[in-house]
């Protein structure tokens, strides 16, 4: 007999969990950098338009597929159309590839939270601190294990007592922390050794004022592609997560309304992350600091910023890394759930067994990723010009190659095989009206697949924009 599928208690639980997945490292370490680089307000405007069109379309399609089939990603695609079953396999392999390295980075965040409290910013900002830590033999593995164990416990506790309960606590806490840090960031002012004074408010201008001078017409297209790539990753689309979470959505919950709330949540947090980071980096480091993103921004540049803040620096660093930890944890949880729910649905496994298997896989992968900076160090050139260690290889294969393929496949399945009306019907189940229907149809059939193909070709280095 089939056991009854768990579901979120209501829309709020679903929205918090899905927003928790969406708000992650990408919002914090990449969005602000792209916005500052790609013309400030211009990027923000493009991003917003894409979120309301492209993002809305893909997110709606995935959540609706989940709720319609009541299946996890591995089995959902095949349930809709047998020929598309392979997409399910990909949509389950992607989170399985991401989980190990996402947890390794989660471990780094945890380490910095502890170190900011125990050792202080002067230590974490000192030359070579980050490299010393990640190339160490045991410390990265230990922090990774703690982070992974936290995920395993939460996912083992299940949809309501695990995911929903934790998201409802961490997401509001995250908002409060982001707001406090962002407001503080705007009050900053600093005079450097050359006697130049820079303020947080000047930094804010870089983020919000449209900089037409720096973005020519040709570059505008690049801005669009950048914004799309960021949006795609930021909404946790094309890796099975939104299907898994959608499958736990109660039939009477308002799907269209929830999708809007998730988008607003994700975009507002990305913007606030910009308000928090750009003014602070600009004030203490200047234009040079604007070039850092990703791990360099988080673990090298920002500790320097915190150590320049003086009295409040330590509190700010602790609040910041706690906030990042919450963002990373609610994202990694969702990655694990996509795999665990797939194992449960496909093989009829108990949750405990599925969690045990996925934890072991992530454990093995994560240890390899940690050793990638130590015993197993190598430098692999990637098609997009970067050199990579194990972490970057996993990131590249999942984000740049597999995710666009799943997204393109989803557009074809929904737009051309079952037809957009089937999704609209699901969204409108229970008598609710879906807005932007015509837009949804045009996007899913034509615009989204074309944009995705361009994104894919750029990611694999076939075209350069
Ligand atoms: N959406 C998350 C972010 O913006 C990232 C993420 C990637 C979440 C993969 C889950 C899976 O950072």
Coordinates of C-alpha atoms and ligand atoms in Angstrom, one line a residue:
X1 CA 0.0 0.0 0.0
X2 CA 1.2 3.5 -0.8
X3 CA 1.8 5.6 2.2
X4 CA 0.2 9.0 2.2
X5 CA 2.5 11.6 0.8
X6 CA 3.4 14.3 3.3
X7 CA 2.5 17.8 2.5
X8 CA 3.4 21.3 3.7
X9 CA 0.8 22.5 6.3
X10 CA -0.1 25.5 4.2
X11 CA 1.1 28.0 1.7
X12 CA 3.3 29.8 4.2
X13 CA 5.3 26.7 4.9
X14 CA 5.7 26.1 1.2
X15 CA 6.7 29.7 0.5
X16 CA 9.3 29.8 3.3
X17 CA 10.8 26.4 2.3
X18 CA 11.0 27.3 -1.4
X19 CA 12.3 30.8 -0.7
X20 CA 14.8 29.2 1.6
X21 CA 16.0 27.1 -1.3
X22 CA 16.1 30.1 -3.6
X23 CA 17.9 32.4 -1.2
X24 CA 21.4 31.1 -1.0
X25 CA 25.0 31.8 -1.7
X26 CA 24.2 33.1 -5.2
X27 CA 22.1 35.9 -3.8
X28 CA 24.9 37.0 -1.5
X29 CA 28.1 36.5 -3.3
X30 CA 27.2 36.9 -7.0
X31 CA 24.1 39.2 -7.4
X32 CA 25.8 42.3 -5.8
X33 CA 28.9 41.8 -7.9
X34 CA 27.0 41.4 -11.1
X35 CA 24.8 44.4 -10.3
X36 CA 27.8 46.6 -9.6
X37 CA 29.6 45.4 -12.7
X38 CA 26.7 45.5 -15.1
X39 CA 25.6 49.1 -14.8
X40 CA 23.9 49.2 -11.4
X41 CA 20.2 50.2 -11.9
X42 CA 20.3 48.9 -15.5
X43 CA 21.1 45.4 -14.2
X44 CA 18.5 45.7 -11.5
X45 CA 15.8 46.7 -14.0
X46 CA 16.7 43.9 -16.5
X47 CA 16.8 41.4 -13.6
X48 CA 13.4 42.4 -12.4
X49 CA 11.8 42.2 -15.9
X50 CA 13.3 38.7 -16.4
X51 CA 12.2 37.6 -12.9
X52 CA 8.6 38.5 -13.7
X53 CA 8.7 36.8 -17.1
X54 CA 11.3 34.2 -17.6
X55 CA 11.7 33.3 -13.9
X56 CA 8.0 33.2 -13.3
X57 CA 7.5 30.9 -16.3
X58 CA 10.0 28.3 -15.3
X59 CA 9.2 28.4 -11.6
X60 CA 5.5 28.0 -12.3
X61 CA 6.1 25.1 -14.7
X62 CA 8.2 23.2 -12.2
X63 CA 6.1 23.6 -9.1
X64 CA 3.0 22.7 -11.1
X65 CA 4.7 19.6 -12.5
X66 CA 5.4 18.6 -8.9
X67 CA 1.9 19.2 -7.6
X68 CA 0.3 17.6 -10.6
X69 CA 2.2 14.4 -10.5
X70 CA 2.8 14.2 -6.7
X71 CA 6.2 12.8 -7.6
X72 CA 9.8 13.7 -7.0
X73 CA 11.9 14.8 -9.9
X74 CA 13.3 11.3 -10.8
X75 CA 9.8 9.9 -11.5
X76 CA 7.8 13.1 -12.3
X77 CA 9.0 13.7 -15.9
X78 CA 8.5 10.0 -16.9
X79 CA 5.0 10.1 -15.4
X80 CA 4.1 12.9 -17.6
X81 CA 5.6 11.4 -20.8
X82 CA 7.7 8.3 -20.9
X83 CA 10.1 9.8 -23.5
X84 CA 11.1 12.5 -21.1
X85 CA 12.0 10.2 -18.3
X86 CA 15.7 10.9 -18.9
X87 CA 15.1 14.5 -17.7
X88 CA 14.1 13.0 -14.4
X89 CA 17.4 11.2 -14.2
X90 CA 19.3 14.4 -14.9
X91 CA 17.2 16.4 -12.5
X92 CA 18.1 14.0 -9.8
X93 CA 21.8 13.7 -10.7
X94 CA 22.2 17.5 -10.6
X95 CA 21.4 17.9 -6.9
X96 CA 23.4 14.8 -6.1
X97 CA 26.4 16.5 -7.8
X98 CA 25.8 19.8 -6.1
X99 CA 25.2 18.5 -2.6
X100 CA 28.8 17.5 -1.8
X101 CA 30.4 20.8 -2.7
X102 CA 27.6 23.0 -1.4
X103 CA 28.1 21.4 2.0
X104 CA 31.9 21.9 1.8
X105 CA 31.2 25.6 1.3
X106 CA 28.6 25.5 4.1
X107 CA 31.4 24.1 6.3
X108 CA 33.6 27.1 5.3
X109 CA 30.9 29.5 6.3
X110 CA 30.5 27.7 9.6
X111 CA 34.3 27.9 10.2
X112 CA 34.2 31.7 9.5
X113 CA 31.3 32.1 11.9
X114 CA 33.3 30.4 14.6
X115 CA 36.5 32.2 13.7
X116 CA 34.8 35.6 13.7
X117 CA 33.6 35.0 17.2
X118 CA 36.6 33.3 18.6
X119 CA 39.6 34.7 16.8
X120 CA 38.2 38.1 15.6
X121 CA 38.4 39.8 12.3
X122 CA 42.1 40.7 12.4
X123 CA 42.8 37.0 12.3
X124 CA 40.3 36.0 9.5
X125 CA 41.4 39.0 7.5
X126 CA 45.1 38.2 7.7
X127 CA 47.0 37.3 4.6
X128 CA 46.8 33.7 3.7
X129 CA 44.1 32.8 6.3
X130 CA 41.6 31.4 3.8
X131 CA 44.1 29.4 1.7
X132 CA 45.7 28.1 4.9
X133 CA 42.3 26.9 6.1
X134 CA 41.1 25.2 2.9
X135 CA 44.4 23.6 2.2
X136 CA 44.6 22.2 5.7
X137 CA 44.1 18.5 6.1
X138 CA 41.4 18.1 8.8
X139 CA 39.6 21.4 9.5
X140 CA 37.7 21.7 6.2
X141 CA 36.5 18.1 6.5
X142 CA 35.4 18.5 10.1
X143 CA 33.3 21.6 9.4
X144 CA 31.9 19.9 6.3
X145 CA 30.8 17.0 8.4
X146 CA 29.0 19.2 10.9
X147 CA 27.2 21.0 8.1
X148 CA 26.2 17.7 6.3
X149 CA 25.1 16.1 9.6
X150 CA 22.7 19.1 10.2
X151 CA 21.2 18.5 6.8
X152 CA 20.8 14.8 7.3
X153 CA 19.0 15.4 10.7
X154 CA 16.6 18.0 9.2
X155 CA 15.8 15.9 6.2
X156 CA 15.3 12.8 8.2
X157 CA 12.8 14.7 10.3
X158 CA 10.7 15.1 7.2
X159 CA 8.7 17.7 5.3
X160 CA 6.8 19.2 8.3
X161 CA 9.0 18.7 11.3
X162 CA 12.2 19.2 9.4
X163 CA 12.0 21.4 6.3
X164 CA 8.9 23.4 7.1
X165 CA 9.7 23.9 10.8
X166 CA 13.3 25.0 10.2
X167 CA 12.5 27.3 7.3
X168 CA 9.8 29.1 9.3
X169 CA 12.4 30.0 11.9
X170 CA 15.5 30.6 9.7
X171 CA 14.0 32.7 7.0
X172 CA 12.5 35.4 9.2
X173 CA 15.7 35.5 11.2
X174 CA 17.6 35.9 7.9
X175 CA 15.5 38.9 6.9
X176 CA 16.1 40.6 10.2
X177 CA 19.9 40.1 10.0
X178 CA 20.1 41.2 6.4
X179 CA 18.1 44.4 7.2
X180 CA 20.2 45.3 10.2
X181 CA 23.5 44.8 8.3
X182 CA 22.3 46.6 5.2
X183 CA 21.2 49.6 7.2
X184 CA 24.4 49.7 9.1
X185 CA 26.3 49.5 5.8
X186 CA 24.7 52.7 4.6
X187 CA 26.0 54.6 7.6
X188 CA 29.6 53.8 7.0
X189 CA 32.3 56.4 6.1
X190 CA 36.1 56.0 5.9
X191 CA 39.0 58.1 5.0
X192 CA 41.9 56.1 3.5
X193 CA 45.6 56.7 3.6
X194 CA 45.5 59.1 0.6
X195 CA 43.0 61.2 2.5
X196 CA 40.0 60.2 0.3
X197 CA 36.8 59.8 2.1
X198 CA 34.2 57.3 0.9
X199 CA 30.8 56.6 2.3
X200 CA 28.2 53.9 2.2
X201 CA 25.7 56.1 0.5
X202 CA 28.1 56.7 -2.4
X203 CA 28.5 52.9 -2.6
X204 CA 24.7 52.6 -2.8
X205 CA 24.7 54.7 -5.9
X206 CA 26.9 52.2 -7.7
X207 CA 24.2 49.6 -7.0
X208 CA 21.1 51.5 -7.8
X209 CA 21.8 54.4 -10.2
X210 CA 21.7 53.2 -13.8
X211 CA 25.1 53.7 -15.3
X212 CA 24.5 54.3 -19.0
X213 CA 28.0 55.3 -19.7
X214 CA 29.4 51.9 -18.9
X215 CA 26.9 49.8 -20.7
X216 CA 26.9 50.3 -24.5
X217 CA 24.2 48.8 -26.7
X218 CA 26.3 45.8 -27.5
X219 CA 27.0 45.2 -23.8
X220 CA 23.4 45.4 -23.0
X221 CA 22.9 42.0 -24.4
X222 CA 25.6 40.7 -22.2
X223 CA 23.8 42.2 -19.2
X224 CA 20.6 40.4 -20.2
X225 CA 22.5 37.0 -20.5
X226 CA 24.2 37.6 -17.1
X227 CA 21.0 38.5 -15.4
X228 CA 19.3 35.4 -16.9
X229 CA 22.1 33.1 -15.7
X230 CA 21.9 34.6 -12.3
X231 CA 18.2 34.4 -12.1
X232 CA 18.1 30.8 -13.2
X233 CA 20.6 29.7 -10.5
X234 CA 19.0 32.0 -7.9
X235 CA 15.5 30.5 -8.2
X236 CA 16.8 27.0 -7.8
X237 CA 15.3 26.0 -11.1
X238 CA 16.1 23.0 -13.2
X239 CA 17.6 20.8 -10.5
X240 CA 14.5 19.0 -9.4
X241 CA 14.1 21.0 -6.2
X242 CA 11.0 22.9 -7.1
X243 CA 9.3 19.7 -8.4
X244 CA 10.0 18.0 -5.1
X245 CA 8.7 20.9 -3.1
X246 CA 5.8 21.4 -5.4
X247 CA 4.8 17.7 -4.9
X248 CA 4.3 18.5 -1.2
X249 CA 2.1 21.5 -1.9
X250 CA -1.5 21.0 -0.8
X251 CA -4.0 20.9 -3.7
X252 CA -6.0 23.8 -2.3
X253 CA -3.0 26.1 -1.8
X254 CA -2.7 29.1 -4.0
X255 CA 0.1 28.2 -6.5
X256 CA 0.2 31.4 -8.5
X257 CA 0.3 33.6 -5.3
X258 CA 3.0 31.5 -3.8
X259 CA 5.2 31.7 -6.9
X260 CA 4.9 35.5 -6.7
X261 CA 5.9 35.5 -3.1
X262 CA 8.9 33.3 -3.7
X263 CA 10.1 35.5 -6.5
X264 CA 9.7 38.7 -4.4
X265 CA 11.5 37.1 -1.5
X266 CA 14.4 36.0 -3.6
X267 CA 14.7 39.3 -5.4
X268 CA 14.4 41.4 -2.3
X269 CA 17.0 39.5 -0.5
X270 CA 19.4 39.7 -3.5
X271 CA 18.9 43.4 -3.5
X272 CA 19.4 43.8 0.2
X273 CA 22.5 41.7 -0.1
X274 CA 23.7 44.2 -2.6
X275 CA 22.8 47.0 -0.1
X276 CA 24.8 45.2 2.5
X277 CA 27.9 44.4 0.6
X278 CA 28.5 47.0 -2.1
X279 CA 28.4 50.1 0.2
X280 CA 30.7 48.4 2.8
X281 CA 33.2 47.1 0.2
X282 CA 33.2 50.4 -1.6
X283 CA 33.7 52.4 1.6
X284 CA 36.7 50.4 2.9
X285 CA 38.3 49.0 -0.2
X286 CA 37.1 51.2 -3.0
X287 CA 36.6 50.4 -6.6
X288 CA 39.1 47.6 -6.5
X289 CA 36.9 45.6 -4.1
X290 CA 34.0 45.7 -6.5
X291 CA 35.9 43.1 -8.6
X292 CA 35.6 40.4 -6.0
X293 CA 32.8 37.8 -6.0
X294 CA 32.2 34.2 -4.9
X295 CA 34.6 32.7 -2.3
X296 CA 37.1 35.6 -2.8
X297 CA 34.4 38.1 -1.8
X298 CA 33.1 36.1 1.1
X299 CA 36.2 34.8 2.7
X300 CA 38.9 37.3 1.8
X301 CA 37.4 40.7 0.9
X302 CA 34.6 40.8 3.5
X303 CA 36.8 39.8 6.5
X304 CA 39.0 42.8 5.5
X305 CA 36.0 45.0 5.4
X306 CA 34.8 43.8 8.9
X307 CA 38.3 44.3 10.3
X308 CA 38.3 47.9 9.1
X309 CA 34.9 48.6 10.8
X310 CA 36.4 49.0 14.2
X311 CA 34.1 48.6 17.2
X312 CA 31.1 47.0 15.4
X313 CA 33.2 44.9 13.1
X314 CA 33.1 41.8 15.2
X315 CA 29.3 41.8 15.8
X316 CA 28.7 42.5 12.1
X317 CA 30.9 39.6 11.0
X318 CA 29.2 37.2 13.4
X319 CA 25.7 38.4 12.2
X320 CA 26.8 38.2 8.6
X321 CA 28.2 34.7 8.7
X322 CA 25.2 33.5 10.8
X323 CA 23.0 35.0 8.0
X324 CA 25.0 33.3 5.3
X325 CA 24.8 30.0 7.2
X326 CA 21.0 30.2 7.4
X327 CA 20.9 30.9 3.7
X328 CA 23.2 28.1 2.8
X329 CA 21.5 25.6 5.1
X330 CA 18.0 26.2 3.8
X331 CA 19.4 25.8 0.2
X332 CA 21.4 22.6 0.9
X333 CA 18.4 21.1 2.7
X334 CA 16.4 21.5 -0.5
X335 CA 19.1 19.9 -2.5
X336 CA 19.2 16.9 -0.3
X337 CA 15.4 16.6 -0.3
X338 CA 15.3 16.5 -4.1
X339 CA 17.6 13.4 -4.0
X340 CA 16.0 11.8 -0.9
X341 CA 12.4 12.2 -2.3
X342 CA 13.6 10.7 -5.6
X343 CA 15.0 7.6 -3.9
X344 CA 11.8 7.2 -1.9
X345 CA 9.5 7.5 -4.8
X346 CA 11.5 5.5 -7.3
X347 CA 12.5 2.6 -5.0
X348 CA 9.9 2.7 -2.3
X349 CA 12.6 3.3 0.3
X350 CA 11.9 4.6 3.8
X351 CA 13.0 8.1 4.4
X352 CA 15.6 6.9 6.9
X353 CA 17.3 4.7 4.3
X354 CA 17.2 7.3 1.5
X355 CA 18.7 9.9 3.9
X356 CA 21.4 7.4 4.8
X357 CA 22.3 6.7 1.2
X358 CA 22.4 10.3 0.1
X359 CA 24.4 11.2 3.2
X360 CA 27.0 8.6 2.4
X361 CA 27.2 9.8 -1.3
X362 CA 27.6 13.4 -0.2
X363 CA 30.1 12.4 2.4
X364 CA 32.3 10.6 -0.1
X365 CA 32.0 13.4 -2.6
X366 CA 32.5 16.1 0.0
X367 CA 35.7 14.5 1.3
X368 CA 37.1 14.4 -2.2
X369 CA 36.2 18.0 -2.7
X370 CA 38.1 18.9 0.5
X371 CA 41.1 16.9 -0.6
X372 CA 40.9 18.7 -3.9
X373 CA 42.8 21.6 -2.2
X374 CA 45.3 19.3 -0.5
X375 CA 46.2 15.7 -1.5
X376 CA 44.3 15.7 -4.8
X377 CA 45.2 19.2 -6.0
X378 CA 45.2 19.7 -9.7
X379 CA 44.5 22.5 -12.1
X380 CA 42.1 21.7 -14.9
X381 CA 41.4 24.2 -17.6
X382 CA 37.6 24.6 -18.3
X383 CA 36.1 25.6 -21.7
X384 CA 35.0 28.9 -20.2
X385 CA 38.6 29.9 -19.5
X386 CA 38.7 29.2 -15.8
X387 CA 41.0 26.7 -14.1
X388 CA 39.3 24.3 -11.8
X389 CA 39.7 22.1 -8.8
X390 CA 37.3 19.3 -8.0
X391 CA 34.8 21.8 -6.5
X392 CA 34.7 23.9 -9.7
X393 CA 34.4 20.8 -11.9
X394 CA 31.3 19.7 -10.1
X395 CA 29.9 23.2 -10.2
X396 CA 30.6 23.6 -13.9
X397 CA 29.1 20.3 -14.9
X398 CA 25.9 20.8 -12.9
X399 CA 25.3 24.5 -13.4
X400 CA 26.7 25.2 -16.8
X401 CA 26.0 22.0 -18.7
X402 CA 23.2 19.9 -17.1
X403 CA 20.9 22.6 -15.7
X404 CA 20.3 24.4 -19.0
X405 CA 19.6 21.0 -20.6
X406 CA 17.0 20.1 -18.0
X407 CA 15.4 23.6 -18.4
X408 CA 15.3 23.4 -22.1
X409 CA 13.8 19.9 -21.9
X410 CA 11.2 21.1 -19.4
X411 CA 10.2 23.9 -21.8
X412 CA 9.8 21.5 -24.7
X413 CA 7.8 19.0 -22.6
X414 CA 5.5 21.7 -21.2
X415 CA 5.3 24.0 -24.2
X416 CA 5.1 21.4 -27.0
X417 CA 4.2 18.0 -25.7
X418 CA 1.6 18.4 -23.0
X419 CA 0.9 22.0 -23.8
X420 CA 0.9 25.0 -21.5
X421 CA -2.8 24.7 -20.8
X422 CA -2.2 21.6 -18.7
X423 CA 0.0 23.6 -16.4
X424 CA -2.4 26.5 -16.3
X425 CA -5.2 24.1 -15.4
X426 CA -3.1 22.8 -12.5
X427 CA -2.4 26.4 -11.3
X428 CA -6.0 27.2 -11.5
X429 CA -7.2 24.1 -9.7
X430 CA -9.6 25.0 -6.9
X431 CA -11.0 28.0 -8.8
X432 CA -8.1 30.4 -8.6
X433 CA -7.2 32.6 -11.5
X434 CA -3.7 32.6 -12.9
X435 CA -2.4 36.0 -14.1
X436 CA 0.0 36.5 -17.0
X437 CA -1.4 33.4 -18.9
X438 CA -0.6 34.6 -22.4
X439 CA 2.8 35.6 -21.3
X440 CA 3.3 32.2 -19.8
X441 CA 2.4 30.5 -23.1
X442 CA 4.7 32.6 -25.2
X443 CA 7.5 32.3 -22.8
X444 CA 7.5 28.6 -22.3
X445 CA 7.1 27.8 -26.0
X446 CA 9.4 30.3 -27.6
X447 CA 11.3 32.9 -25.6
X448 CA 12.5 30.8 -22.7
X449 CA 13.9 27.9 -24.8
X450 CA 15.7 30.4 -27.1
X451 CA 17.2 32.3 -24.2
X452 CA 18.2 29.0 -22.5
X453 CA 20.0 27.8 -25.6
X454 CA 22.0 31.0 -25.8
X455 CA 22.8 30.7 -22.1
X456 CA 23.9 27.1 -22.6
X457 CA 26.1 27.9 -25.6
X458 CA 27.8 30.6 -23.6
X459 CA 28.3 28.4 -20.6
X460 CA 30.0 25.7 -22.5
X461 CA 32.2 28.3 -24.3
X462 CA 30.7 27.9 -27.8
X463 CA 29.7 31.5 -28.0
X464 CA 31.3 34.4 -26.2
X465 CA 29.2 37.2 -25.0
Ligands
LIG1 N1 19.4 29.2 -5.3 C1 20.5 29.2 -4.5 C2 21.2 30.5 -4.5 O1 20.8 31.5 -5.0 C3 21.5 28.2 -4.9 C4 21.2 26.8 -5.0 C5 21.9 26.1 -5.9 C6 20.2 26.2 -4.2 C7 21.6 24.8 -6.0 C8 19.9 24.9 -4.3 C9 20.6 24.2 -5.2 O2 22.3 30.6 -4.0

